[in-house]
Each structure stands twice: as C-alpha cells, then as structure tokens.
Tab-separated table of C-alpha atoms and ligand atoms in Angstrom:
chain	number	residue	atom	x	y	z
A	2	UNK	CA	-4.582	-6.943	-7.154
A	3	UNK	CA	-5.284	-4.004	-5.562
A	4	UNK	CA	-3.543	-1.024	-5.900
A	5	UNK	CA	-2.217	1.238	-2.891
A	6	UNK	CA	-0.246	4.526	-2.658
A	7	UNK	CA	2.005	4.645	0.103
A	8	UNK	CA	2.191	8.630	0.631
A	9	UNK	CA	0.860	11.420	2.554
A	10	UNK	CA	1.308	13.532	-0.151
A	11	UNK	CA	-2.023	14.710	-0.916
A	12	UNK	CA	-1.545	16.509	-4.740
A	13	UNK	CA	0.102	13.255	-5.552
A	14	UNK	CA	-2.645	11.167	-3.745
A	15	UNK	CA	-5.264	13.399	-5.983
A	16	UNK	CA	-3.340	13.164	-8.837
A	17	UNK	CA	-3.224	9.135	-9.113
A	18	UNK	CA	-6.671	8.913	-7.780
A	19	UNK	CA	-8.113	10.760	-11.188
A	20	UNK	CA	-6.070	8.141	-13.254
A	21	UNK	CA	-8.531	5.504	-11.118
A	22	UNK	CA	-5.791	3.367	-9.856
A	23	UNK	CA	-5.813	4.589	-6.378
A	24	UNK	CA	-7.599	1.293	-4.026
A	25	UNK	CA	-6.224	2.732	-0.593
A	26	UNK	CA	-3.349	4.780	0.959
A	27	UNK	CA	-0.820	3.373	3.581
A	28	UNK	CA	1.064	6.252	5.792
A	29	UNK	CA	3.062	6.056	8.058
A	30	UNK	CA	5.139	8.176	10.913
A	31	UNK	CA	8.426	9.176	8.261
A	32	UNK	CA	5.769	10.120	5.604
A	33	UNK	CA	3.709	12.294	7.812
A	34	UNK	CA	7.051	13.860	9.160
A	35	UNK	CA	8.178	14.320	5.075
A	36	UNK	CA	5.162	16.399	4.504
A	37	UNK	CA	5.345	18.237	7.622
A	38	UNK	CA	1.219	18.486	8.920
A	39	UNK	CA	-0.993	16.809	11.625
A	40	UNK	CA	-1.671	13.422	11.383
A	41	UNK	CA	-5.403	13.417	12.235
A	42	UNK	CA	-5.661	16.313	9.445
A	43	UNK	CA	-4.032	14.375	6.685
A	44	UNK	CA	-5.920	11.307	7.044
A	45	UNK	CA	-8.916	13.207	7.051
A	46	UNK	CA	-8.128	14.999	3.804
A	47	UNK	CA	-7.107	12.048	2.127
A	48	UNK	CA	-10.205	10.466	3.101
A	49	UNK	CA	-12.215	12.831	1.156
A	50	UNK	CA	-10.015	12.075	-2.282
A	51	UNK	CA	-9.971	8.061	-2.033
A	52	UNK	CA	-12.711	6.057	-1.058
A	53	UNK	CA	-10.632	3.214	0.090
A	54	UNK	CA	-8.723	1.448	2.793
A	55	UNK	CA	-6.600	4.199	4.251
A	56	UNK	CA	-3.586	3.166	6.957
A	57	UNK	CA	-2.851	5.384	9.762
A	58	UNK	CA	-0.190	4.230	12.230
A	59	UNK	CA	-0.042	3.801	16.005
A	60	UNK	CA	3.280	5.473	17.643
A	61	UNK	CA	2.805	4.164	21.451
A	62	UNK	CA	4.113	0.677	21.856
A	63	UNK	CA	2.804	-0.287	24.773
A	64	UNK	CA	-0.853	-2.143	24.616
A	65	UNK	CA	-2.668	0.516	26.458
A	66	UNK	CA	-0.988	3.255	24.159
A	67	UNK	CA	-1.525	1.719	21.019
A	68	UNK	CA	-5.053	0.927	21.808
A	69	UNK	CA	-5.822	4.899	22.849
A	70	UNK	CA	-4.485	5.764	19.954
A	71	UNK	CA	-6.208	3.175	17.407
A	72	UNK	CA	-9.876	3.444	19.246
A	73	UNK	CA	-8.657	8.116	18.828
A	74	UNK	CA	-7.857	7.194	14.900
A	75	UNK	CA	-11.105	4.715	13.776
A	76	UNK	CA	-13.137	7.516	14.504
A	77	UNK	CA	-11.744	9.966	12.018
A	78	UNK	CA	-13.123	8.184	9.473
A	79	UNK	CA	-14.736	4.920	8.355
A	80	UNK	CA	-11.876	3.887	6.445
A	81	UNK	CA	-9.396	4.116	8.688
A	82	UNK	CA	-7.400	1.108	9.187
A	83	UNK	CA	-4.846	1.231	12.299
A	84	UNK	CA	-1.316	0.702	11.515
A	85	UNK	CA	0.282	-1.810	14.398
A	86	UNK	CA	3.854	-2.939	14.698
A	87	UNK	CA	4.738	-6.805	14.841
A	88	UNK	CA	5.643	-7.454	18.526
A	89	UNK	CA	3.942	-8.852	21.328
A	90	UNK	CA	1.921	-5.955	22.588
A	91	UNK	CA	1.043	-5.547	18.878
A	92	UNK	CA	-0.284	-8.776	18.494
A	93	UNK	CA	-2.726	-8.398	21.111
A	94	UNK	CA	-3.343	-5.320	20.322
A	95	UNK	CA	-4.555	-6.321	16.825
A	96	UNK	CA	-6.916	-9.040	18.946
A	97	UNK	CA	-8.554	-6.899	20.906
A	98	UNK	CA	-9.194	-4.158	18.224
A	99	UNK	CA	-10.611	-6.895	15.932
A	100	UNK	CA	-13.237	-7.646	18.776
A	101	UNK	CA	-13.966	-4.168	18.636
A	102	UNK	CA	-14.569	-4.001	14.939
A	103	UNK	CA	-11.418	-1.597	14.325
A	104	UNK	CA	-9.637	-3.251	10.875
A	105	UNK	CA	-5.657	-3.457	11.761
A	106	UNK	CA	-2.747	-3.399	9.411
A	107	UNK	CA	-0.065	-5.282	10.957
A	108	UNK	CA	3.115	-3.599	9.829
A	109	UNK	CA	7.254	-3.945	9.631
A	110	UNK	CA	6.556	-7.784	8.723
A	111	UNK	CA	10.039	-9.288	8.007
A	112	UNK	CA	9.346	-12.570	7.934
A	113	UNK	CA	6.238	-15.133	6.989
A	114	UNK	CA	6.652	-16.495	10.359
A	115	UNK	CA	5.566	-13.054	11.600
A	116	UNK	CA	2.817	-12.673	9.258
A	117	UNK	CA	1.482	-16.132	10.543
A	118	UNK	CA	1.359	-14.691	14.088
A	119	UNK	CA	-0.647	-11.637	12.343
A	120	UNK	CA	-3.044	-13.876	10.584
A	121	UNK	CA	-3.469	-15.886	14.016
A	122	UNK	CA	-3.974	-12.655	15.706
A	123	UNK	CA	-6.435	-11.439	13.248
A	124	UNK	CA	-4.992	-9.022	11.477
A	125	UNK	CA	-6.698	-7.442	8.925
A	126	UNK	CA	-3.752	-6.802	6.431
A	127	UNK	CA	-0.310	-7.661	6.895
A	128	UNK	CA	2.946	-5.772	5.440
A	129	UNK	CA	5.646	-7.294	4.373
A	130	UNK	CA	8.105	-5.006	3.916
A	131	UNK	CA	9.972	-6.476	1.040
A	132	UNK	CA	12.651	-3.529	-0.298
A	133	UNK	CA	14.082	-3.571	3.323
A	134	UNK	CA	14.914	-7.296	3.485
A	135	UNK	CA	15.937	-6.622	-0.071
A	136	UNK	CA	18.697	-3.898	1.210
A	137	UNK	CA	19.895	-6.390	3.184
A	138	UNK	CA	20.837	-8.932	0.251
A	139	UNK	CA	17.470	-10.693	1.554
A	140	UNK	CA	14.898	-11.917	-0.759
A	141	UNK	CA	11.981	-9.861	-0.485
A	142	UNK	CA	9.300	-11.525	-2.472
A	143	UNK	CA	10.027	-15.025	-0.987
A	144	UNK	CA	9.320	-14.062	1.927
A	145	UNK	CA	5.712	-12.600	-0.138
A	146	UNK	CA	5.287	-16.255	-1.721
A	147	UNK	CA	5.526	-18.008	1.620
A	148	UNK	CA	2.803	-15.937	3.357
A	149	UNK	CA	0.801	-16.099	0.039
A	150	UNK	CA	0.885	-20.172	0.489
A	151	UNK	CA	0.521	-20.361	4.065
A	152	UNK	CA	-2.670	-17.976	4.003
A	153	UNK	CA	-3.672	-19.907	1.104
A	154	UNK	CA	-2.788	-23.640	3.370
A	155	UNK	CA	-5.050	-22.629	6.266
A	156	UNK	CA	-7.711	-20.244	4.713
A	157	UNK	CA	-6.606	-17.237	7.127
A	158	UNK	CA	-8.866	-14.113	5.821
A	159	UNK	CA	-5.732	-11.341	6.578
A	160	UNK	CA	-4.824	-9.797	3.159
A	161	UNK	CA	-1.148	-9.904	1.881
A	162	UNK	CA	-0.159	-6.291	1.754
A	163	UNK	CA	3.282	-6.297	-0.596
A	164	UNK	CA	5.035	-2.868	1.166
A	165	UNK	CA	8.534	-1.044	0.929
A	166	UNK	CA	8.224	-1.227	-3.060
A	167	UNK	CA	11.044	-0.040	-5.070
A	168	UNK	CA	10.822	-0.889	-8.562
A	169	UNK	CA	7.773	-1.469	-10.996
A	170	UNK	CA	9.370	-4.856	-11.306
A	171	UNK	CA	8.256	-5.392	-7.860
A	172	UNK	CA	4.697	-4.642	-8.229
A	173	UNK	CA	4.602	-7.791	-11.095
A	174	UNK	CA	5.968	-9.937	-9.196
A	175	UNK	CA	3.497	-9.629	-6.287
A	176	UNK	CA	0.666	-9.542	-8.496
A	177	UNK	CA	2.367	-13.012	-9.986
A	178	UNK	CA	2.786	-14.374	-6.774
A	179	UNK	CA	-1.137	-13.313	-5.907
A	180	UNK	CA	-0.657	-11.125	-3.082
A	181	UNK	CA	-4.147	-9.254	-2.503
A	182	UNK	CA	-2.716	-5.735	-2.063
A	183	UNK	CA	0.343	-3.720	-3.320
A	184	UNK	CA	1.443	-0.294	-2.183
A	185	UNK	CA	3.685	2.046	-3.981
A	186	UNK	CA	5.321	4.967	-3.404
A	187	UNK	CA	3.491	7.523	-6.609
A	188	UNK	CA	6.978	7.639	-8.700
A	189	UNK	CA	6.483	3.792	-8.969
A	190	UNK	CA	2.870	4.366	-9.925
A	191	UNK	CA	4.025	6.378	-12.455
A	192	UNK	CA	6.832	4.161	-13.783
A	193	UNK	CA	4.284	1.276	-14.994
A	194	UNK	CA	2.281	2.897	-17.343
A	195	UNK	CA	5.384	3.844	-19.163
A	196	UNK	CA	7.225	1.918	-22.172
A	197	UNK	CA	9.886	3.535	-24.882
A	198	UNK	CA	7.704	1.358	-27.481
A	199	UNK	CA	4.894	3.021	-26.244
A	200	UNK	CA	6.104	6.478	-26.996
A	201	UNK	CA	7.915	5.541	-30.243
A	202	UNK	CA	4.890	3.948	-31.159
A	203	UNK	CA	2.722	7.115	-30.871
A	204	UNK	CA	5.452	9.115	-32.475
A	205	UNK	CA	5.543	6.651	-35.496
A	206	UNK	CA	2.004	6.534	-36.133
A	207	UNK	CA	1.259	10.664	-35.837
A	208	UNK	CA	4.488	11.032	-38.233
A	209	UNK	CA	2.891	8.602	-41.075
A	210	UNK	CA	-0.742	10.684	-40.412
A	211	UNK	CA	0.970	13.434	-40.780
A	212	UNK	CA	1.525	12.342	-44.624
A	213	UNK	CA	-1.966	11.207	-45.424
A	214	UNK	CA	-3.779	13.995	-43.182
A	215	UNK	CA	-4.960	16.027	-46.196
A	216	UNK	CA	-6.859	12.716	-48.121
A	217	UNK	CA	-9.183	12.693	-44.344
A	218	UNK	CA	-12.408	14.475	-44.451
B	323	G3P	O1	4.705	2.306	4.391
B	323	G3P	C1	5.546	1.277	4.713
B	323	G3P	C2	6.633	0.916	3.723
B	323	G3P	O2	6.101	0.780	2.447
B	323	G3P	C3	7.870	1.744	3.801
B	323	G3P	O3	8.708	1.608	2.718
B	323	G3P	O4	10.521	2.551	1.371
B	323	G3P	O5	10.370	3.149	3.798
B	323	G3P	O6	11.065	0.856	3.087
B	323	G3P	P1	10.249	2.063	2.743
C-alpha cells in the first residue's frame, strides 16, 4: 500500500519524506488556507521534496472552470494530479482531462456507488473519505471494502485512495482490505511507528548493557 501525506505543510512533508515513507501528497483548499501561501507555490515546493503523486484541487465547479484550472495546475509539474469533486460536471470533467492525459483524483467520495461513477468516468484515483462518514455514525471502511470488490469485479484501473484518516487503526484496516493508496494527516504517520513495548523494550535492553558494558572490548 502506498503511503500518502495529506498536508501542505512543507517541514512536515520534508520531515516524513527523509523517514522514506512519503509515496505522494494530497492537498486540498482547507489545508492550503491552514498554512496560509499560494497554491501554485506550494505544490511546486512540495514537488521538489517528494517524487510522487501530488493532489492539487480544482475550486470552480462548473466544467469550463474546473477544466481552466486543471489544464493551469498539470503544468506546474509532472506530478500533479488534479483534485475534482464527485458531481456531474466533475465527472465529465475527469473524462475529458483523461483524454488529455491530465491524471484526476476524484474527491469527497461518500459512497461506492460514487466511486463506480469515478471508475466509469476514468478517474485516476478515487477518495473515499472515510472519517467523515465515520462522524456521522457511518461505516467508513465498508464503504472502502465495497469499492475495493467492485474495482476488483470489473477490472476498473482507478486506484482506491483511503482519505479523511483519523486513527493509525485506520490505515490497517485499508491496507487489510487492499486499498492501493492511503493518505494521512503526518501526526498519524507518526503514531504507527510507535509501541510502549517498543520503548520499554529499548529501555530494558540498554539497562541490562549497562551491567555487562565493562566485560565488551
Ligand atoms: O484531503 C482530503 C481528506 O483527507 C480530508 O480529511 O480530516 O478533513 O475529513 P478530513
């Protein structure tokens, strides 16, 4: 499974990129706005720490909007995949883009009937945005294993893209599910490497070295 950050952040985008666990970046409009700098900048500068899919999103939502301002982001940078939202202009938005080479992530996917449509549409990546149904005392991650199967029925090439992650917990169960592509926000990122047997392991093992440290060459 392939592992995503979903920031604009950049020290935290360079930070998890030197542990090697960065595969892509997914932003989108409330990020940008959290870190307070121009779009077209950010995606460039994040393009020059991870060499990877990196998701920049369309605000327009007409067709003729969205498709200015995908054909204005693709040329930033080779990796640039163009965020689109599920509705109907979206959809053929994603269509037309596809037969222009531009790679599409169809995003705020709620439902695997949705994510068919994207996979009909030719989507590149679809999100699911599981921690939002989630809020809403839906289940998330069924919603993750239907579009798995249903890809997996027909042989549809657009890549399951598990978004809205809140807990490390999360990030198994997509990868046990076999969606293609996870994103996390970097505080998840940094929750799975961490385990209190980990730590009381290492303390253990120094505090008995300790004791034999002097027979060592
Ligand atoms: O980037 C899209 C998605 O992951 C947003 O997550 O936490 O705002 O529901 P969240």
């Amino acid at each position: 499974m392939q592992f995503f950050l979903d920031t604009a952040n950049l020290e935290a985008i360079k930070k998890y990129a030197a542990w090697g666990m960065v595969d892509g970046v997914t932003t989108n409009p409330s990020l940008i706005a959290k870190e307070g700098v121009s779009l077209e900048k950010r995606i460039k500068e994040i393009a020059e720490v991870v060499n990877g899919s990196i998701s920049s999103e369309v605000i327009a939502t007409d067709l003729d909007g969205m498709l200015k301002e995908a054909r204005r982001y693709s040329k930033w940078h080779k990796n640039v995949y163009v965020k689109v939202p599920m509705t109907a202009e979206g959809l053929q938005a994603v269509q037309i883009l596809k037969k222009e080479g531009i790679r599409t992530n169809m995003t705020l996917a709620f439902s695997s009937a949705q994510a068919l449509l994207a996979a009909k549409s030719g989507a590149t990546l679809v999100s699911p945005f599981i921690g939002r149904l989630d809020d809403i005392g839906e289940d998330g991650m069924n919603v993750v294993g239907e579009i798995v199967q249903i890809y997996r029925n027909y042989g549809y090439k657009t890549k399951v893209l598990v978004a809205s992650v809140r807990h490390p917990r999360h990030v198994v169960e997509a990868a046990l599910i076999g969606a293609d592509i996870c994103t996390m926000p970097p505080e998840i990122l940094e929750k799975l490497i961490h385990h209190p047997l980990t730590d009381k392991g290492i303390t253990m093992f120094q505090n008995d070295w300790e004791k034999v440290k002097k027979l060592q060459k």
